[in-house]
Amino acid sequence: MPAVPPLTLRPVRPAADAGAIAAIYAHYVATSIATFDFDPPSVEATEEKYATILARGHPAIVGEIDGKVAGYAYASNYRPRPGYRFTCEDSIYLGPEWVGRGYGKLLLARIIDRARAAGFKQMLAVIAGGVEPSVRLHARFGFATLGTFPNLGHKFGQWVDVVHMQKAL
């Protein structure tokens, strides 16, 4: 079995990383039910999104392999109302060629630490389609399954369930 190249984690640099992040996300928009977006955001919109996340003091990281972005993760407000200010939702995406190699664990561990340092007290994972690898990953980190919302979304001509998981930070 070939060696797994090391993943270097660092904060997102919106201007430099937006193109790679947008390309990874576009893959999932086009091919999976992991997101309910139908149209991938532009590089400009992606740059703006991550600049806003970082300006709020929320964590956003990329994982690089040989100097190229292989995946990313961020945690930001679960909802915009002030009563939710201590609750975040995480998102993790890997380029399709890097899935299943343990990189998701590294990204999730770091984003949990950074979210805690940013003052969040609860983290939610909202997993479309109940994607089993994502559910298992979050469970390994102590996320409890709160429930499955059946038929919450619709994509590619099918109804899609959404699993909600939570972890106290």
PDB file of C-alpha atoms in Angstrom:
ATOM      1  CA  MET A   1       0.000   0.000   0.000  1.00  0.00           C
ATOM      2  CA  PRO A   2       1.451   3.409  -0.920  1.00  0.00           C
ATOM      3  CA  ALA A   3       2.477   5.757   1.859  1.00  0.00           C
ATOM      4  CA  VAL A   4       0.019   8.468   2.829  1.00  0.00           C
ATOM      5  CA  PRO A   5       1.618  11.858   2.171  1.00  0.00           C
ATOM      6  CA  PRO A   6       1.672  14.193   5.176  1.00  0.00           C
ATOM      7  CA  LEU A   7      -1.049  16.819   5.483  1.00  0.00           C
ATOM      8  CA  THR A   8       0.093  20.267   6.571  1.00  0.00           C
ATOM      9  CA  LEU A   9      -2.613  22.289   8.313  1.00  0.00           C
ATOM     10  CA  ARG A  10      -2.693  26.084   8.295  1.00  0.00           C
ATOM     11  CA  PRO A  11      -5.223  28.924   8.461  1.00  0.00           C
ATOM     12  CA  VAL A  12      -7.115  29.759   5.293  1.00  0.00           C
ATOM     13  CA  ARG A  13      -5.685  32.653   3.290  1.00  0.00           C
ATOM     14  CA  PRO A  14      -8.860  33.763   1.491  1.00  0.00           C
ATOM     15  CA  ALA A  15      -7.261  35.424  -1.539  1.00  0.00           C
ATOM     16  CA  ALA A  16      -4.745  32.616  -2.079  1.00  0.00           C
ATOM     17  CA  ASP A  17      -6.983  29.629  -1.245  1.00  0.00           C
ATOM     18  CA  ALA A  18     -10.404  30.596  -2.637  1.00  0.00           C
ATOM     19  CA  GLY A  19      -9.784  28.988  -6.040  1.00  0.00           C
ATOM     20  CA  ALA A  20      -8.794  25.614  -4.577  1.00  0.00           C
ATOM     21  CA  ILE A  21     -11.579  25.667  -1.979  1.00  0.00           C
ATOM     22  CA  ALA A  22     -14.160  26.580  -4.629  1.00  0.00           C
ATOM     23  CA  ALA A  23     -12.952  23.759  -6.886  1.00  0.00           C
ATOM     24  CA  ILE A  24     -13.211  21.147  -4.118  1.00  0.00           C
ATOM     25  CA  TYR A  25     -16.681  22.344  -3.142  1.00  0.00           C
ATOM     26  CA  ALA A  26     -17.821  22.461  -6.788  1.00  0.00           C
ATOM     27  CA  HIS A  27     -17.062  18.741  -7.061  1.00  0.00           C
ATOM     28  CA  TYR A  28     -19.491  17.977  -4.221  1.00  0.00           C
ATOM     29  CA  VAL A  29     -22.136  20.350  -5.566  1.00  0.00           C
ATOM     30  CA  ALA A  30     -22.020  18.555  -8.924  1.00  0.00           C
ATOM     31  CA  THR A  31     -21.688  14.956  -7.742  1.00  0.00           C
ATOM     32  CA  SER A  32     -23.110  14.425  -4.267  1.00  0.00           C
ATOM     33  CA  ILE A  33     -25.863  15.025  -1.762  1.00  0.00           C
ATOM     34  CA  ALA A  34     -23.320  16.211   0.823  1.00  0.00           C
ATOM     35  CA  THR A  35     -24.509  19.742   0.045  1.00  0.00           C
ATOM     36  CA  PHE A  36     -27.873  21.006  -1.084  1.00  0.00           C
ATOM     37  CA  ASP A  37     -26.310  23.695  -3.264  1.00  0.00           C
ATOM     38  CA  PHE A  38     -27.122  23.257  -6.940  1.00  0.00           C
ATOM     39  CA  ASP A  39     -24.709  25.870  -8.281  1.00  0.00           C
ATOM     40  CA  PRO A  40     -21.166  26.155  -6.967  1.00  0.00           C
ATOM     41  CA  PRO A  41     -20.193  29.564  -5.610  1.00  0.00           C
ATOM     42  CA  SER A  42     -17.713  31.627  -7.585  1.00  0.00           C
ATOM     43  CA  VAL A  43     -14.116  32.049  -6.503  1.00  0.00           C
ATOM     44  CA  GLU A  44     -14.970  35.649  -5.567  1.00  0.00           C
ATOM     45  CA  ALA A  45     -17.911  34.560  -3.392  1.00  0.00           C
ATOM     46  CA  THR A  46     -15.727  31.904  -1.770  1.00  0.00           C
ATOM     47  CA  GLU A  47     -13.023  34.453  -0.994  1.00  0.00           C
ATOM     48  CA  GLU A  48     -15.603  36.781   0.543  1.00  0.00           C
ATOM     49  CA  LYS A  49     -17.115  33.961   2.618  1.00  0.00           C
ATOM     50  CA  TYR A  50     -13.793  32.988   4.172  1.00  0.00           C
ATOM     51  CA  ALA A  51     -12.715  36.581   4.729  1.00  0.00           C
ATOM     52  CA  THR A  52     -15.978  37.090   6.651  1.00  0.00           C
ATOM     53  CA  ILE A  53     -15.523  33.895   8.684  1.00  0.00           C
ATOM     54  CA  LEU A  54     -12.008  34.921   9.679  1.00  0.00           C
ATOM     55  CA  ALA A  55     -13.049  38.536  10.400  1.00  0.00           C
ATOM     56  CA  ARG A  56     -15.537  37.158  12.946  1.00  0.00           C
ATOM     57  CA  GLY A  57     -12.688  35.327  14.669  1.00  0.00           C
ATOM     58  CA  HIS A  58     -13.994  31.933  13.597  1.00  0.00           C
ATOM     59  CA  PRO A  59     -11.632  29.160  12.494  1.00  0.00           C
ATOM     60  CA  ALA A  60     -11.036  28.197   8.884  1.00  0.00           C
ATOM     61  CA  ILE A  61      -8.166  25.939   7.865  1.00  0.00           C
ATOM     62  CA  VAL A  62      -6.792  24.181   4.835  1.00  0.00           C
ATOM     63  CA  GLY A  63      -4.824  20.977   4.619  1.00  0.00           C
ATOM     64  CA  GLU A  64      -2.024  20.964   2.073  1.00  0.00           C
ATOM     65  CA  ILE A  65      -0.174  18.086   0.457  1.00  0.00           C
ATOM     66  CA  ASP A  66       2.986  19.037  -1.361  1.00  0.00           C
ATOM     67  CA  GLY A  67       1.948  22.697  -1.223  1.00  0.00           C
ATOM     68  CA  LYS A  68      -1.488  22.159  -2.788  1.00  0.00           C
ATOM     69  CA  VAL A  69      -4.823  22.428  -0.971  1.00  0.00           C
ATOM     70  CA  ALA A  70      -6.193  18.913  -0.467  1.00  0.00           C
ATOM     71  CA  GLY A  71      -9.063  19.834   1.831  1.00  0.00           C
ATOM     72  CA  TYR A  72     -10.477  22.411   4.167  1.00  0.00           C
ATOM     73  CA  ALA A  73     -12.589  22.856   7.267  1.00  0.00           C
ATOM     74  CA  TYR A  74     -14.269  25.690   9.066  1.00  0.00           C
ATOM     75  CA  ALA A  75     -16.589  26.353  11.987  1.00  0.00           C
ATOM     76  CA  SER A  76     -18.894  29.328  12.107  1.00  0.00           C
ATOM     77  CA  ASN A  77     -22.185  30.405  13.594  1.00  0.00           C
ATOM     78  CA  TYR A  78     -24.900  27.781  13.550  1.00  0.00           C
ATOM     79  CA  ARG A  79     -27.545  30.504  13.236  1.00  0.00           C
ATOM     80  CA  PRO A  80     -27.241  34.301  12.924  1.00  0.00           C
ATOM     81  CA  ARG A  81     -29.286  35.252  16.015  1.00  0.00           C
ATOM     82  CA  PRO A  82     -27.205  36.410  19.020  1.00  0.00           C
ATOM     83  CA  GLY A  83     -28.557  33.703  21.312  1.00  0.00           C
ATOM     84  CA  TYR A  84     -26.670  31.152  19.186  1.00  0.00           C
ATOM     85  CA  ARG A  85     -23.335  32.992  19.397  1.00  0.00           C
ATOM     86  CA  PHE A  86     -21.666  30.181  21.362  1.00  0.00           C
ATOM     87  CA  THR A  87     -22.820  27.444  18.972  1.00  0.00           C
ATOM     88  CA  CYS A  88     -21.019  26.660  15.727  1.00  0.00           C
ATOM     89  CA  GLU A  89     -21.468  24.254  12.855  1.00  0.00           C
ATOM     90  CA  ASP A  90     -18.485  22.557  11.272  1.00  0.00           C
ATOM     91  CA  SER A  91     -17.892  21.778   7.612  1.00  0.00           C
ATOM     92  CA  ILE A  92     -15.143  19.556   6.218  1.00  0.00           C
ATOM     93  CA  TYR A  93     -14.411  18.809   2.573  1.00  0.00           C
ATOM     94  CA  LEU A  94     -11.564  16.892   0.958  1.00  0.00           C
ATOM     95  CA  GLY A  95     -10.607  16.732  -2.673  1.00  0.00           C
ATOM     96  CA  PRO A  96     -12.035  13.444  -3.990  1.00  0.00           C
ATOM     97  CA  GLU A  97      -8.576  11.935  -4.502  1.00  0.00           C
ATOM     98  CA  TRP A  98      -7.788  12.380  -0.779  1.00  0.00           C
ATOM     99  CA  VAL A  99     -10.927  10.835   0.743  1.00  0.00           C
ATOM    100  CA  GLY A 100     -10.489   7.759   2.940  1.00  0.00           C
ATOM    101  CA  ARG A 101      -6.881   8.383   3.935  1.00  0.00           C
ATOM    102  CA  GLY A 102      -7.431   9.757   7.438  1.00  0.00           C
ATOM    103  CA  TYR A 103      -7.145  13.427   6.520  1.00  0.00           C
ATOM    104  CA  GLY A 104     -10.681  14.180   7.690  1.00  0.00           C
ATOM    105  CA  LYS A 105      -9.626  13.212  11.233  1.00  0.00           C
ATOM    106  CA  LEU A 106      -6.788  15.714  11.147  1.00  0.00           C
ATOM    107  CA  LEU A 107      -9.022  18.501   9.855  1.00  0.00           C
ATOM    108  CA  LEU A 108     -11.794  17.794  12.373  1.00  0.00           C
ATOM    109  CA  ALA A 109      -9.404  17.588  15.337  1.00  0.00           C
ATOM    110  CA  ARG A 110      -7.876  20.944  14.436  1.00  0.00           C
ATOM    111  CA  ILE A 111     -11.182  22.685  13.756  1.00  0.00           C
ATOM    112  CA  ILE A 112     -12.575  21.475  17.103  1.00  0.00           C
ATOM    113  CA  ASP A 113      -9.526  22.896  18.903  1.00  0.00           C
ATOM    114  CA  ARG A 114      -9.749  26.183  17.017  1.00  0.00           C
ATOM    115  CA  ALA A 115     -13.510  26.487  17.622  1.00  0.00           C
ATOM    116  CA  ARG A 116     -12.984  25.946  21.347  1.00  0.00           C
ATOM    117  CA  ALA A 117     -10.235  28.595  21.340  1.00  0.00           C
ATOM    118  CA  ALA A 118     -12.591  30.982  19.515  1.00  0.00           C
ATOM    119  CA  GLY A 119     -15.054  30.719  22.421  1.00  0.00           C
ATOM    120  CA  PHE A 120     -17.609  28.325  21.019  1.00  0.00           C
ATOM    121  CA  LYS A 121     -19.205  26.006  23.600  1.00  0.00           C
ATOM    122  CA  GLN A 122     -21.162  23.651  21.318  1.00  0.00           C
ATOM    123  CA  MET A 123     -20.443  22.310  17.849  1.00  0.00           C
ATOM    124  CA  LEU A 124     -23.060  20.859  15.535  1.00  0.00           C
ATOM    125  CA  ALA A 125     -22.554  18.655  12.509  1.00  0.00           C
ATOM    126  CA  VAL A 126     -25.388  18.785   9.986  1.00  0.00           C
ATOM    127  CA  ILE A 127     -24.780  15.866   7.647  1.00  0.00           C
ATOM    128  CA  ALA A 128     -26.878  15.712   4.505  1.00  0.00           C
ATOM    129  CA  GLY A 129     -27.807  12.270   3.341  1.00  0.00           C
ATOM    130  CA  GLY A 130     -26.498  10.754   6.563  1.00  0.00           C
ATOM    131  CA  VAL A 131     -23.222  10.198   4.707  1.00  0.00           C
ATOM    132  CA  GLU A 132     -21.874   7.304   6.771  1.00  0.00           C
ATOM    133  CA  PRO A 133     -18.150   8.172   6.696  1.00  0.00           C
ATOM    134  CA  SER A 134     -18.944  11.659   8.007  1.00  0.00           C
ATOM    135  CA  VAL A 135     -21.280  10.283  10.694  1.00  0.00           C
ATOM    136  CA  ARG A 136     -18.596   7.792  11.803  1.00  0.00           C
ATOM    137  CA  LEU A 137     -15.911  10.473  11.817  1.00  0.00           C
ATOM    138  CA  HIS A 138     -17.930  12.787  14.017  1.00  0.00           C
ATOM    139  CA  ALA A 139     -18.930   9.921  16.342  1.00  0.00           C
ATOM    140  CA  ARG A 140     -15.225   9.082  16.837  1.00  0.00           C
ATOM    141  CA  PHE A 141     -14.745  12.625  18.113  1.00  0.00           C
ATOM    142  CA  GLY A 142     -17.561  12.328  20.642  1.00  0.00           C
ATOM    143  CA  PHE A 143     -20.419  13.858  18.679  1.00  0.00           C
ATOM    144  CA  ALA A 144     -23.784  12.452  19.762  1.00  0.00           C
ATOM    145  CA  THR A 145     -26.455  11.828  17.148  1.00  0.00           C
ATOM    146  CA  LEU A 146     -29.430  14.001  18.010  1.00  0.00           C
ATOM    147  CA  GLY A 147     -31.649  12.706  15.265  1.00  0.00           C
ATOM    148  CA  THR A 148     -32.318  12.174  11.616  1.00  0.00           C
ATOM    149  CA  PHE A 149     -34.658  14.524   9.823  1.00  0.00           C
ATOM    150  CA  PRO A 150     -36.262  12.496   7.041  1.00  0.00           C
ATOM    151  CA  ASN A 151     -36.772  13.961   3.586  1.00  0.00           C
ATOM    152  CA  LEU A 152     -35.461  17.384   4.608  1.00  0.00           C
ATOM    153  CA  GLY A 153     -33.848  18.178   1.266  1.00  0.00           C
ATOM    154  CA  HIS A 154     -34.278  17.264  -2.370  1.00  0.00           C
ATOM    155  CA  LYS A 155     -31.445  16.854  -4.857  1.00  0.00           C
ATOM    156  CA  PHE A 156     -30.820  14.752  -7.956  1.00  0.00           C
ATOM    157  CA  GLY A 157     -34.472  13.704  -8.004  1.00  0.00           C
ATOM    158  CA  GLN A 158     -34.384  12.157  -4.554  1.00  0.00           C
ATOM    159  CA  TRP A 159     -35.441  13.115  -1.049  1.00  0.00           C
ATOM    160  CA  VAL A 160     -32.494  13.365   1.314  1.00  0.00           C
ATOM    161  CA  ASP A 161     -32.381  12.854   5.085  1.00  0.00           C
ATOM    162  CA  VAL A 162     -30.213  15.059   7.304  1.00  0.00           C
ATOM    163  CA  VAL A 163     -28.448  13.824  10.447  1.00  0.00           C
ATOM    164  CA  HIS A 164     -27.797  16.290  13.276  1.00  0.00           C
ATOM    165  CA  MET A 165     -24.927  15.597  15.689  1.00  0.00           C
ATOM    166  CA  GLN A 166     -23.619  17.668  18.625  1.00  0.00           C
ATOM    167  CA  LYS A 167     -20.482  17.925  20.728  1.00  0.00           C
ATOM    168  CA  ALA A 168     -19.892  20.056  23.812  1.00  0.00           C
ATOM    169  CA  LEU A 169     -16.618  21.925  23.494  1.00  0.00           C
TER     170      LEU A 169
END
